[in-house]
Amino acid sequence: TKCRQLIVGHPDYVGIMDAAKEGTGGVIIGENSECVPTVFRFEWPREVRDEMLTDDNPDGSITNSDLEMAGLLLCWLVLEYVAPDLHHRHAALFCDNSPTVAWVRRMAAKGSRVAGLLLMALALRMKVRATSPLTTLHIAGEQNSIADIPSRSFGGTPQWHCKTDAEFLKLFNSNFPLPNQHSWTLFQ
């Protein structure tokens, strides 16, 4: 194990993500290293949405925090794709879910078998890519609109509902324009 794999540092890449009952989404940007500014969104399959623990479904087996942990893992996988050289690189992922942030910091999830399995997958991916320890930070929900729009673009919030990827990308670029008239790249 190299020292660079053990020490947390200023991030080369930053991911910001959110998850909702309908789906998950977020962005990946370069901080100390370059990457194409990328937005992603993923709609949860019907089987996942049907198992969501809610007031209307008290017997559901998947909590909102489990969905947030799954969204964070998906954010990591998108990061692997847009920044293929993660060897000894530092990454930070922002999330508005306190349990998910705590689980990733400890790399353990008491009380959630789902989150525990997702953490094992994340740890395996980090080991395979030989990255530095992941920095997870909590971002207040009201300050997380850059990830709220992708995660709720499947109908959870009517003004953000997009039927096509092209419609979504147009909405996202209008809300979060990049400098010099550049456009976000949609991960597909």
C-alpha angles and dihedrals in degrees: 000000000000121000089239088063091057103044124077115222142169105304124262088197134024128203125190117192145170136184131206135173091272099047150306134263147150146143139278121207135172118247109168092002129045126250134152109272100252134190122195137187132181127186114220114240116254090252090060094046090049091054094050112125106236139146087265092047108037091164094059116129099208121073128203088251090055089054090049090052090049089049091051091052090050089049088054091050091051088049089054089054099046095039104036095174103068094144106138090346126139121234133184124198121196120208134171094217115093097200091053092050091049093046093053093045090053095031086223134095117199113198098016118084090181093055091045092056091047090051090053089053091049092048091050092051091048091050093048091050093043092225129165116259112294117251112217120190132185115236119191113252094238089056094049102077091124087069098030093067096056094043093048098038091101094074105289092113112032097212090055098043110127124182095194137034090240091055090048094049091050091051092046095048091049092052097040109027117187121223121270092025092287118155132225116252115231114224110226 
